Short mmCIF file of C-alpha atoms in Angstrom, two decimals:
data_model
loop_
_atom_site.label_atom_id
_atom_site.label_comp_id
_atom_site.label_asym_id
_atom_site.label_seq_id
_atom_site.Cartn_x
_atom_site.Cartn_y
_atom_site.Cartn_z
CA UNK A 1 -40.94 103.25 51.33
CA UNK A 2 -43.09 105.65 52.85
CA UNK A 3 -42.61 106.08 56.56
CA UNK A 4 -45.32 106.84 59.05
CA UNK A 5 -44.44 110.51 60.45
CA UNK A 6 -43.64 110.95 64.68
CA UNK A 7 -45.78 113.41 65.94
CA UNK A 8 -43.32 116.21 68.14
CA UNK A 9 -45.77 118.68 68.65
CA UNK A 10 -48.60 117.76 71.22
CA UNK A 11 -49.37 119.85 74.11
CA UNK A 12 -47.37 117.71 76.33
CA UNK A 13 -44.03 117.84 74.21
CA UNK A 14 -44.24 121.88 74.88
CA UNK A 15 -45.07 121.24 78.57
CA UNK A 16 -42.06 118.65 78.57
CA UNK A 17 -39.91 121.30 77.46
CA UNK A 18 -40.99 124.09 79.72
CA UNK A 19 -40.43 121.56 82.64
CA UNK A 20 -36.86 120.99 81.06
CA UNK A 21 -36.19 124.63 81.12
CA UNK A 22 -37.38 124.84 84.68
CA UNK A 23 -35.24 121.99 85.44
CA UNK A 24 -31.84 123.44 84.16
CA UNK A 25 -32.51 126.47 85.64
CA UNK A 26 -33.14 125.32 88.88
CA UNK A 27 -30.29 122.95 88.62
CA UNK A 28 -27.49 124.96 87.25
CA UNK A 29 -28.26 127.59 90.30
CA UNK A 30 -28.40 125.16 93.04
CA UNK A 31 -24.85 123.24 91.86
CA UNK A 32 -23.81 126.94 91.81
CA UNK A 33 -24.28 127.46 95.62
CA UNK A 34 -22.59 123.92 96.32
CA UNK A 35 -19.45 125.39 93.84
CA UNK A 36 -19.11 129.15 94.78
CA UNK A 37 -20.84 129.58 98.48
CA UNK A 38 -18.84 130.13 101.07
CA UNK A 39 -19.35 126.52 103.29
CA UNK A 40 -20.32 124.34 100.03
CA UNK A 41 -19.91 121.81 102.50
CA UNK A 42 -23.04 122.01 105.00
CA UNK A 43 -25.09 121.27 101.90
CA UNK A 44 -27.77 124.10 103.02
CA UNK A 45 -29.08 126.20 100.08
CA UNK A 46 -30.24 129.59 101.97
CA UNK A 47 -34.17 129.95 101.38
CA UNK A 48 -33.50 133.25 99.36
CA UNK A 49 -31.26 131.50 97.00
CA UNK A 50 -33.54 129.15 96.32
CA UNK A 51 -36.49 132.07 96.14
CA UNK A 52 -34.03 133.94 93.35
CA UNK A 53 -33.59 130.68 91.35
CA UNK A 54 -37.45 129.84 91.63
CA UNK A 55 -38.42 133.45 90.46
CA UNK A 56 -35.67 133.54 87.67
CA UNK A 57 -37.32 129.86 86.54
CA UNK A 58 -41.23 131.61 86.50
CA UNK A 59 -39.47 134.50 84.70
CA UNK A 60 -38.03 132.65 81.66
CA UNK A 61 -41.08 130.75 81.21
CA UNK A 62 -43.38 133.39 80.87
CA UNK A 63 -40.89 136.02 79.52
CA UNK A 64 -41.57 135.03 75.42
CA UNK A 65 -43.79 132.92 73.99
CA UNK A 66 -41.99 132.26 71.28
CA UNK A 67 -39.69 130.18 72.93
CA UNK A 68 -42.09 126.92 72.98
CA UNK A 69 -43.87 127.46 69.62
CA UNK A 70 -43.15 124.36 67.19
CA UNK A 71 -39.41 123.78 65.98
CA UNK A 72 -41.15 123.67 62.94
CA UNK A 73 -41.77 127.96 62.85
CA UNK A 74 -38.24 128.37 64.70
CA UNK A 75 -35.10 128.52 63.33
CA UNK A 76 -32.17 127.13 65.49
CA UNK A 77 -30.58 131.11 65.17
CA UNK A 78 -33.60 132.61 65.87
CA UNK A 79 -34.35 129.59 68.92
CA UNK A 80 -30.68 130.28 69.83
CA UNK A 81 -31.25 134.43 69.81
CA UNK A 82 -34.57 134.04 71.79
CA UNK A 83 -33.06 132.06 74.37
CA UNK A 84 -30.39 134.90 74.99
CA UNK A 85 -33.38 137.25 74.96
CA UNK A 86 -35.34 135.68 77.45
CA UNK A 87 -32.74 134.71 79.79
CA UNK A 88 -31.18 138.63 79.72
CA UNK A 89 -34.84 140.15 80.19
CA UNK A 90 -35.07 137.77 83.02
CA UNK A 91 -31.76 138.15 84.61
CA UNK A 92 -32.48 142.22 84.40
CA UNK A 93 -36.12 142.06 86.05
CA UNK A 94 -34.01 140.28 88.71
CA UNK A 95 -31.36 142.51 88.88
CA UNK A 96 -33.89 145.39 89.28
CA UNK A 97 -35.96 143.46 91.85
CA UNK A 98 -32.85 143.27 94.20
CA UNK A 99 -32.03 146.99 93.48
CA UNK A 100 -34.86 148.25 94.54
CA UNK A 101 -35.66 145.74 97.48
CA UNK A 102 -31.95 146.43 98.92
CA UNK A 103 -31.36 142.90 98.79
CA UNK A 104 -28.57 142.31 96.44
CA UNK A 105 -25.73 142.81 99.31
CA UNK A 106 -27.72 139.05 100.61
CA UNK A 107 -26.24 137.10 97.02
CA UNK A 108 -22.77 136.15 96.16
CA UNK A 109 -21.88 138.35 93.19
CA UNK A 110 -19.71 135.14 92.37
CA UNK A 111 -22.24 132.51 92.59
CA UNK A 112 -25.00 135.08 90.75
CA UNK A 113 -22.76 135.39 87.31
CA UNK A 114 -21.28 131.61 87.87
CA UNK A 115 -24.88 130.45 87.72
CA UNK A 116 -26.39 133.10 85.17
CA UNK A 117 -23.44 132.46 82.39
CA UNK A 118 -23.79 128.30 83.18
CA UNK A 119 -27.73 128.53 82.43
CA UNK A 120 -27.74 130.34 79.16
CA UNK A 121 -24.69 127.95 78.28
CA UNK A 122 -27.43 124.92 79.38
CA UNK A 123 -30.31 126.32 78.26
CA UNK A 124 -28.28 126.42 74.74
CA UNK A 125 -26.93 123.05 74.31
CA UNK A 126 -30.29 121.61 75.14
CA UNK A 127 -31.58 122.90 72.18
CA UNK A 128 -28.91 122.24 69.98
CA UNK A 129 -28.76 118.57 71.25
CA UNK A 130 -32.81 118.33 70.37
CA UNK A 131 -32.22 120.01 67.11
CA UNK A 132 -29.43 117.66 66.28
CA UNK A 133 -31.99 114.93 67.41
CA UNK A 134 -34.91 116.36 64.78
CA UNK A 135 -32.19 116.03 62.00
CA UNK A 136 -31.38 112.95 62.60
CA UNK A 137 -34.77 111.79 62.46
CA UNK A 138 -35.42 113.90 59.41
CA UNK A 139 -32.35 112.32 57.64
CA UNK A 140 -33.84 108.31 58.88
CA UNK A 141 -37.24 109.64 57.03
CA UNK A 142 -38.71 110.16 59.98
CA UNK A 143 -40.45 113.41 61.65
CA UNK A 144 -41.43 115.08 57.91
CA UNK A 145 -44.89 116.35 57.49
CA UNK A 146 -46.35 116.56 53.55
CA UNK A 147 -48.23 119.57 52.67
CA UNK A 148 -50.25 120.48 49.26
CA UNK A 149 -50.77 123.72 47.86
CA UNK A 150 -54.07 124.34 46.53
CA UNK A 151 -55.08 126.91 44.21
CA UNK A 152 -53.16 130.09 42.32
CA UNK A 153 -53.94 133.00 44.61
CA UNK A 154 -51.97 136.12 45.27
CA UNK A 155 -50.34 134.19 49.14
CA UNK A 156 -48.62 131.19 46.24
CA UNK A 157 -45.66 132.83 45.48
CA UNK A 158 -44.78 133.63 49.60
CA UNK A 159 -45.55 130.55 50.40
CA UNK A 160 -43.52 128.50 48.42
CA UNK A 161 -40.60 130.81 49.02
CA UNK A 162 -41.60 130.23 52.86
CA UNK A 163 -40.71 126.32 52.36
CA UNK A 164 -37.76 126.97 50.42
CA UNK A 165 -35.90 128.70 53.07
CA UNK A 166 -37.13 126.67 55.64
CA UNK A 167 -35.96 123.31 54.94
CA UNK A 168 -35.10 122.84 58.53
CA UNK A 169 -39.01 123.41 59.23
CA UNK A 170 -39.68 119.58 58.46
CA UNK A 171 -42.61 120.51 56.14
CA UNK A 172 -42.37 119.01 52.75
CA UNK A 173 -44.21 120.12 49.74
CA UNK A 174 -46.02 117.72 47.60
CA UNK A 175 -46.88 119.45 45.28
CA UNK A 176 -49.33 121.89 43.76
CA UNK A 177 -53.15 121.40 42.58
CA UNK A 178 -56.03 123.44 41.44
CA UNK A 179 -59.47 123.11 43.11
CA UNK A 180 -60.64 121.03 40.54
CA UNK A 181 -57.80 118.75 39.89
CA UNK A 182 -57.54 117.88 43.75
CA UNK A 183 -59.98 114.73 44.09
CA UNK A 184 -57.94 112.82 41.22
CA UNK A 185 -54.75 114.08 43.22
CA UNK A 186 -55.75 112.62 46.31
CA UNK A 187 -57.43 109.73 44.87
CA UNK A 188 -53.68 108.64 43.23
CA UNK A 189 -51.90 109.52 46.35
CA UNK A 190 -54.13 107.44 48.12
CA UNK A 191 -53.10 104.56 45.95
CA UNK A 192 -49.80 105.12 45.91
CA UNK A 193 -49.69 104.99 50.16
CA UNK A 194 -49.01 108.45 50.45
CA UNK A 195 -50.41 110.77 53.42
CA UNK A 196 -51.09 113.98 53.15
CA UNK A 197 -50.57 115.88 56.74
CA UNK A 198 -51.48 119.40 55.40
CA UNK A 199 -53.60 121.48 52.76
CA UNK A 200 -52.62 124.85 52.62
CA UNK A 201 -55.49 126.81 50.47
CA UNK A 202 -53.40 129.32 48.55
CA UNK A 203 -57.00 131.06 47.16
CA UNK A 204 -58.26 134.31 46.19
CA UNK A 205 -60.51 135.76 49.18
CA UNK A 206 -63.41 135.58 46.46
CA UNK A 207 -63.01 131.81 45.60
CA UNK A 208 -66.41 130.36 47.58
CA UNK A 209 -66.49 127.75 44.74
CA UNK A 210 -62.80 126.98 44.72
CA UNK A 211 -63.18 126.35 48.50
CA UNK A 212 -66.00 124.11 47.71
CA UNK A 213 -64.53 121.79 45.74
CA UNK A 214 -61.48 121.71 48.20
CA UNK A 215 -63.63 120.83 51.13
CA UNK A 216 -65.65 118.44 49.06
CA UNK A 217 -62.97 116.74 47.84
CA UNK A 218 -61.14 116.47 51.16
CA UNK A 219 -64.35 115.03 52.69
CA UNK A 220 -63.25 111.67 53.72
CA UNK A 221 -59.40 113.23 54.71
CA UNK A 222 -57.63 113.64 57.55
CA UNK A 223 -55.53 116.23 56.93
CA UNK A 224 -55.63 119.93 58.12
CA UNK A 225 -57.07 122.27 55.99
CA UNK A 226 -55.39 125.96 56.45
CA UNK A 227 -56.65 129.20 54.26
CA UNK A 228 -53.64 130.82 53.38
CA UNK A 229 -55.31 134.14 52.53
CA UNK A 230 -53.56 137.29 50.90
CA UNK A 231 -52.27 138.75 54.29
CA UNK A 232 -49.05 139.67 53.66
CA UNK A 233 -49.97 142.49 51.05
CA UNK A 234 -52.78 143.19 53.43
CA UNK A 235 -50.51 143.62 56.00
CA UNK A 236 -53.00 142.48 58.71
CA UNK A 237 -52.42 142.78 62.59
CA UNK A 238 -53.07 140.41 64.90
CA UNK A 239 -54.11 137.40 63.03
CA UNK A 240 -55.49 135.64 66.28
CA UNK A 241 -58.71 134.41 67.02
CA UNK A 242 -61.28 135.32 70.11
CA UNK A 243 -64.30 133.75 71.02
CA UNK A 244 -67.15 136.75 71.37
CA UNK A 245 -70.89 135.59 72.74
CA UNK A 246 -70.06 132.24 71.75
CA UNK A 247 -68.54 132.90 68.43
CA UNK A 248 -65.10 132.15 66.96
CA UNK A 249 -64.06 135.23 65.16
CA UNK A 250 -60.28 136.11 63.11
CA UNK A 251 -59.08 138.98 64.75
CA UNK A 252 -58.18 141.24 61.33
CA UNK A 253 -57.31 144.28 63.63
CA UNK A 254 -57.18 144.17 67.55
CA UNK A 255 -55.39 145.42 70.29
CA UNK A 256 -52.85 142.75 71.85
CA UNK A 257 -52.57 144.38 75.33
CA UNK A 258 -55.35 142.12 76.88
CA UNK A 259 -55.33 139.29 79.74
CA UNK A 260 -51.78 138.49 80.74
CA UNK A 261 -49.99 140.72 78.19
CA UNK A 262 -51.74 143.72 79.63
CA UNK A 263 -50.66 142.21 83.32
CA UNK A 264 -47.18 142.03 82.39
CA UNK A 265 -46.63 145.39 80.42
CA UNK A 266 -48.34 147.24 83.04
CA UNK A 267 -45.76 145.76 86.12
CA UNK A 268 -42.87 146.36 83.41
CA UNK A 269 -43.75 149.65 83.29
CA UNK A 270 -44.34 150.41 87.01
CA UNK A 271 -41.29 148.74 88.10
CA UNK A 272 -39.29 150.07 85.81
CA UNK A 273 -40.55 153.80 85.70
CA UNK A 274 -40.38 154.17 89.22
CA UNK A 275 -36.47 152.66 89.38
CA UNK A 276 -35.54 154.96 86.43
CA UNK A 277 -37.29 158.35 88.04
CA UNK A 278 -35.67 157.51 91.01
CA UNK A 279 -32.01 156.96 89.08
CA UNK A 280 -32.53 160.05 87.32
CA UNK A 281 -34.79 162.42 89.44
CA UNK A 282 -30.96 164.63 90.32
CA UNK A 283 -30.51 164.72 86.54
CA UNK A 284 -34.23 166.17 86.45
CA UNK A 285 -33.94 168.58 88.95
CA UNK A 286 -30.69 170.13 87.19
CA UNK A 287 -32.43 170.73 83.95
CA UNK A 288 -35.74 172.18 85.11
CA UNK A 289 -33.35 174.60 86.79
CA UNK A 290 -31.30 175.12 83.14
CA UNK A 291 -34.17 175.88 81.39
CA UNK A 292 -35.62 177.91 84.28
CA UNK A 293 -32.34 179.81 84.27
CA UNK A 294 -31.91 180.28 80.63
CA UNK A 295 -35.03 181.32 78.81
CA UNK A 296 -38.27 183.08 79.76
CA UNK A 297 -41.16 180.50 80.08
CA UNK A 298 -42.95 177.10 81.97
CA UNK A 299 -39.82 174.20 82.60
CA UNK A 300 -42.48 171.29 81.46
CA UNK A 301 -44.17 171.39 77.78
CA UNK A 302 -47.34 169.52 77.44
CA UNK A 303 -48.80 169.06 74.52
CA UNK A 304 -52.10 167.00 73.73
CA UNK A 305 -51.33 163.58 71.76
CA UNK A 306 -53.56 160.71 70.74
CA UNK A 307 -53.03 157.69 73.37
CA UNK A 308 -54.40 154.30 73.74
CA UNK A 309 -57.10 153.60 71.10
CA UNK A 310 -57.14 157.33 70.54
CA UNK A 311 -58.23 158.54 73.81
CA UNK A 312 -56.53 162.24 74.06
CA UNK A 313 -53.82 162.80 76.31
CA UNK A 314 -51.53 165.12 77.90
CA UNK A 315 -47.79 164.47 77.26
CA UNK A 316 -44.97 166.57 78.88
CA UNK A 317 -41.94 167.41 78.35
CA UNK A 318 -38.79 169.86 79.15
CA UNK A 319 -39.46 173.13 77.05
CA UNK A 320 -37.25 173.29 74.79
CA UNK A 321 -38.19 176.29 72.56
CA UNK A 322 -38.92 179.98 72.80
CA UNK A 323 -42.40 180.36 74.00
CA UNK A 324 -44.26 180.92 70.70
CA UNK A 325 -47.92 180.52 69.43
CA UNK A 326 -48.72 178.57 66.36
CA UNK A 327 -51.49 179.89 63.68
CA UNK A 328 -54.36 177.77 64.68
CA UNK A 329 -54.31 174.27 65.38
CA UNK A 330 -51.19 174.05 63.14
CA UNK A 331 -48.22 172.42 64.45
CA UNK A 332 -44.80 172.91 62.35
CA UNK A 333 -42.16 169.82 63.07
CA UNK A 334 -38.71 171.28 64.57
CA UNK A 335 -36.28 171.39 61.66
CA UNK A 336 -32.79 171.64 61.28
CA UNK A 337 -31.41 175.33 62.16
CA UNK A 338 -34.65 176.22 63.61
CA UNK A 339 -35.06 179.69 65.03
CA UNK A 340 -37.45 178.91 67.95
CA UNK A 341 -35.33 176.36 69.44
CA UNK A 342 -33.37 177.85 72.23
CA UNK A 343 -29.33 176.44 72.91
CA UNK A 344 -30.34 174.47 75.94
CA UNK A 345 -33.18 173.07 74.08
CA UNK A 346 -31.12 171.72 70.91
CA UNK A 347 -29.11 170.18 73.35
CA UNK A 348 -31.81 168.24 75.47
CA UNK A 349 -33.80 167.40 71.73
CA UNK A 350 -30.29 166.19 70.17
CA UNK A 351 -29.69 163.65 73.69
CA UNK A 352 -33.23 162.92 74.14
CA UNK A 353 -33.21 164.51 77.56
CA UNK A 354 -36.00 166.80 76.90
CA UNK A 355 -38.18 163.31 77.05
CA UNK A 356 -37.43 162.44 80.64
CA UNK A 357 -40.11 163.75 81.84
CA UNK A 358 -42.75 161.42 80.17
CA UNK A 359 -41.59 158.66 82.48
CA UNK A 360 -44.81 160.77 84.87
CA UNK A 361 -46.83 160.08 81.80
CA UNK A 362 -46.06 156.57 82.34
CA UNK A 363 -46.60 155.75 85.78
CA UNK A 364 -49.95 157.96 85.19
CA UNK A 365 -50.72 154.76 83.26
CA UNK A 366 -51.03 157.30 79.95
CA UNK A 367 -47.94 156.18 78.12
CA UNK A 368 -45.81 153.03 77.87
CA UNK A 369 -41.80 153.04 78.13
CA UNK A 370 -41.76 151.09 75.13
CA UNK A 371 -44.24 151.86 71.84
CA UNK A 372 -45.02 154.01 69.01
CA UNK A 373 -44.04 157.67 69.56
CA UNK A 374 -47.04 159.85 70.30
CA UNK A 375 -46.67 162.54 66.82
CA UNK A 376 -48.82 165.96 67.47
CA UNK A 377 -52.73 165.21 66.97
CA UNK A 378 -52.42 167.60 64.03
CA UNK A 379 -50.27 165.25 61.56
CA UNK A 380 -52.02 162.26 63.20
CA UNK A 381 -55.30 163.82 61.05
CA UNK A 382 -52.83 164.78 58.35
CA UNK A 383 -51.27 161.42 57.87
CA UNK A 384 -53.85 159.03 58.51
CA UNK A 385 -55.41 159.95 54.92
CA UNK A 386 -51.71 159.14 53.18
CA UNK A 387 -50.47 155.93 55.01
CA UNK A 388 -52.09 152.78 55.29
CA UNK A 389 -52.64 151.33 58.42
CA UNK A 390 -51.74 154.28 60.82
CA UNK A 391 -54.29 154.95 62.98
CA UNK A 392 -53.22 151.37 64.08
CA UNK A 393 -50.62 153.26 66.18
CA UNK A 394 -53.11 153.56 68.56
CA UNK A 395 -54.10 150.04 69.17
CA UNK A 396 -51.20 150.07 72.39
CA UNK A 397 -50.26 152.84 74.60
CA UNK A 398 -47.72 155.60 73.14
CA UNK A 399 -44.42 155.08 74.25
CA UNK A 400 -41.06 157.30 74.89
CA UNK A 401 -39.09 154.67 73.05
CA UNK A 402 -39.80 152.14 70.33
CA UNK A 403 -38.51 150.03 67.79
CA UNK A 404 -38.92 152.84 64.80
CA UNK A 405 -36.54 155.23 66.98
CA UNK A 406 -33.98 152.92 67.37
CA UNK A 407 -33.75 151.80 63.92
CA UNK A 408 -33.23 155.47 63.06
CA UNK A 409 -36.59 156.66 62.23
CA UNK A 410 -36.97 159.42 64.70
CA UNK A 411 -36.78 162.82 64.49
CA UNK A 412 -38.14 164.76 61.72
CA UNK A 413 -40.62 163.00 59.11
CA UNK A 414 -40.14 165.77 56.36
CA UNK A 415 -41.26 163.06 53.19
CA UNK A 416 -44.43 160.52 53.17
CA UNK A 417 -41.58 157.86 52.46
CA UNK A 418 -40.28 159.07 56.47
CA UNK A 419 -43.52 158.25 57.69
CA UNK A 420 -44.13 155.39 56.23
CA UNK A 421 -41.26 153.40 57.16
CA UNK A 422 -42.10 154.37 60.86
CA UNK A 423 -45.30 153.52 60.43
CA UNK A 424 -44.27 150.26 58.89
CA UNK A 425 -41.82 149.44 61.92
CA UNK A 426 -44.32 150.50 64.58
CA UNK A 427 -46.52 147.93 63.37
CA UNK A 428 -43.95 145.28 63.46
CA UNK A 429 -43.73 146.34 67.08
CA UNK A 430 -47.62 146.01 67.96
CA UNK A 431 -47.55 142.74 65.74
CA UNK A 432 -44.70 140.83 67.53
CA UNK A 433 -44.97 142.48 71.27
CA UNK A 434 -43.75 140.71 73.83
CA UNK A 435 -41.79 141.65 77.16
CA UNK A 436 -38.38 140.49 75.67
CA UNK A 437 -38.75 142.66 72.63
CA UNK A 438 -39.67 145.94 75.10
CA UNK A 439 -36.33 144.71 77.33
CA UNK A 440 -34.26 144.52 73.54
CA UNK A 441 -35.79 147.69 72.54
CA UNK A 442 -34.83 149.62 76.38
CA UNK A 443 -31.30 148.45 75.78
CA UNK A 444 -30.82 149.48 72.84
CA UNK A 445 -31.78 152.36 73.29
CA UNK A 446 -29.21 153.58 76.10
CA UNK A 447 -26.55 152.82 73.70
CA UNK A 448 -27.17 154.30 70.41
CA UNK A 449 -31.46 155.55 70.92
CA UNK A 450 -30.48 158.68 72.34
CA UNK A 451 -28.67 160.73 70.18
CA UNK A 452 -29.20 160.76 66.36
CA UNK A 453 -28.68 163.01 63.50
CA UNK A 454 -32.28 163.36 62.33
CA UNK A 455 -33.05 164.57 66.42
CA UNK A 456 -33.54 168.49 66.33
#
């Protein structure tokens, strides 16, 4: 017998969980200063413990987005791995916060990793205790939602194998119809008591009469109606949609640093800049004087790169070669064994060190700590005619690390097939950006981004 579905994903069942998360949050850290503070028995939180929990509570929400989409796009791994994501990037803004304020001596180291490792465990089983929930209602019949393929267009194939491996998802397929066949289809399903919740239009881009038919025949329907164009081959960016003058438009290619994201990214990068220069700034001031000392020449390198949405920029670094003047506006990638490169300088290229200095490009507000590499302006008009989709780079700032470099594509792009695979994984980047993936991306690469083979 067909049962009616229960709706799980209005506005307020995302705002119910945010308040959850809040709640746990809040909770875990205040039972913490009643367990682990010195005179538990007064009952008196301080006011900056309370502060510290309230901030970490803002953080989390606002750290990844992802985190309140529907259950039915997130896996419970994926849920479970954003979680850990969000709460680390959050715990780390707060552990930099207290660095740099001089405030950290005011918390209990005690109570701080008693209430950060009792959160995450919270923040866990809550979502394992609402996932168990979903399947239960998914095994009573409950909590499904019916959807019908329409069409035989190029997007079929990736869809269905979508469904398959997300039978967790909730989303059952029906079945699947042509545009001409669907009226009869509905008409039967109709008579049989059987809703239809979603239409996915699996068409060819060039199908106007297809999607004809399909609207026509859905006329009287309550369903949604989704165009499930060829995107994947496409490999589209940013498949949002803005309103312009009035007008709802699909973003096919924009940049995703705008409103809050651009807010956020920017603070990242000052905060965390200006905490790392002042780390490192003995470390800086001992190479300028090794390469000062051991070759003629300038200590900084700057070279001019493309930046955001191509704007040129100046990019330093420590010198790290023979001074030497190329033919032209050539520019010939370091390669293994090369001659101009002096000891020092295959050294600071190998570790990455020769980079440190494009933290100044960053709080300049020219480069990001996290996004595509900026590559010499001269193979940026050499490759853009080979690989699809390049001059996309360009839609965020440059940055000294990204997620190409530490999936080992750094160093020396000596074949197409190099550049294409960074390419490919720099657009990943600028597709799914979002401060916990810049936070993933920074810790990775302190252990294993700064030295590689393919660096020389």
């Amino acid at each position: 017998m067909y049962r009616p579905p229960i709706r799980l994903s209005s506005p307020s069942v995302r705002y119910l969980a945010m308040g959850l998360d809040m709640l746990i949050i809040c909770i875990s850290g205040f039972v913490a200063c009643l367990w682990y503070l010195p005179s538990p028995e007064s009952h008196n939180i301080p006011a900056g413990y309370k502060m510290l929990v309230l901030a970490a509570a803002f953080l989390f929400l606002v750290s990844s987005p992802s985190l309140y989409r529907s259950w039915r796009v997130n896996e419970l791994g994926t849920m479970m791995r954003s979680v850990a994501l969000a709460w680390a990037a959050t715990i780390m803004i707060l552990l930099i916060g207290l660095f740099v304020t001089k405030a950290s001596s005011d918390f209990s180291r005690v109570w701080f990793v008693g209430w950060c490792v009792g959160t995450l465990g919270l923040l866990m089983l809550q979502r394992l205790v609402v996932y168990a929930g979903l399947r239960w209602l998914r095994d009573k019949g409950y909590n499904y939602r019916s959807v019908l393929m329409v069409g035989d267009g190029p997007s079929v194939e990736h869809v269905q194998e979508a469904l398959d491996q997300a039978a967790w998802s909730g989303l059952r397929l029906l079945g699947k119809v042509m545009p001409g066949e669907l009226a009869a289809y509905i008409k039967k399903q109709d008579e049989l008591k059987i809703q239809i919740d979603e239409v996915w239009l699996c068409l060819r881009r060039s199908d106007d009469v297809g999607i004809r038919l399909v609207l026509d025949a859905l006329r009287h329907s309550t369903a949604n109606i989704r165009l499930v164009p060829d995107w994947f081959t496409l490999k589209l960016l940013n498949h949002g949609v803005s309103e312009v003058v009035g007008i709802q438009m699909l973003d096919l290619s924009a940049s995703p640093i705008t409103g809050e994201v651009r807010l956020i990214k920017a603070v990242q990068d000052l905060v965390l800049a200006s905490f790392i220069l002042l780390l490192i700034s003995p470390l800086l001031l001992a190479i300028a004087l090794a390469v000062k000392l051991t070759s003629r020449g300038p200590v900084l390198y700057q070279q001019k790169r493309h930046g955001w949405n191509g704007e040129e920029i100046w990019v330093y670094k420590f010198r790290s070669m023979v001074v030497h003047q190329e033919t032209g506006s050539q520019v010939t990638q370091a390669s293994k064994n090369d001659s101009r490169i002096t000891p020092l300088g295959a050294f600071l290229r190998r570790t990455s060190l020769d980079e440190l200095p494009q933290f100044i490009n960053v709080l300049q507000g020219r480069m990001s700590i996290v996004g595509p590499r900026p590559h010499a302006m001269a193979h940026n008009e050499h490759y853009k005619k080979l690989v699809r989709g390049y001059v996309l780079r360009h839609k965020v700032k440059p940055g000294i690390t990204g997620w190409a470099q530490i999936n080992g594509f750094r160093g020396e792009t000596d074949t197409l097939d190099k550049m294409e695979k960074r390419v490919e994984y720099d657009l990943y980047y600028i597709e799914n950006l979002s401060l916990w993936l810049d936070l993933k991306i920074i810790v990775a690469t302190v252990f294993k981004g700064f030295v590689h083979k393919n660096a020389y």
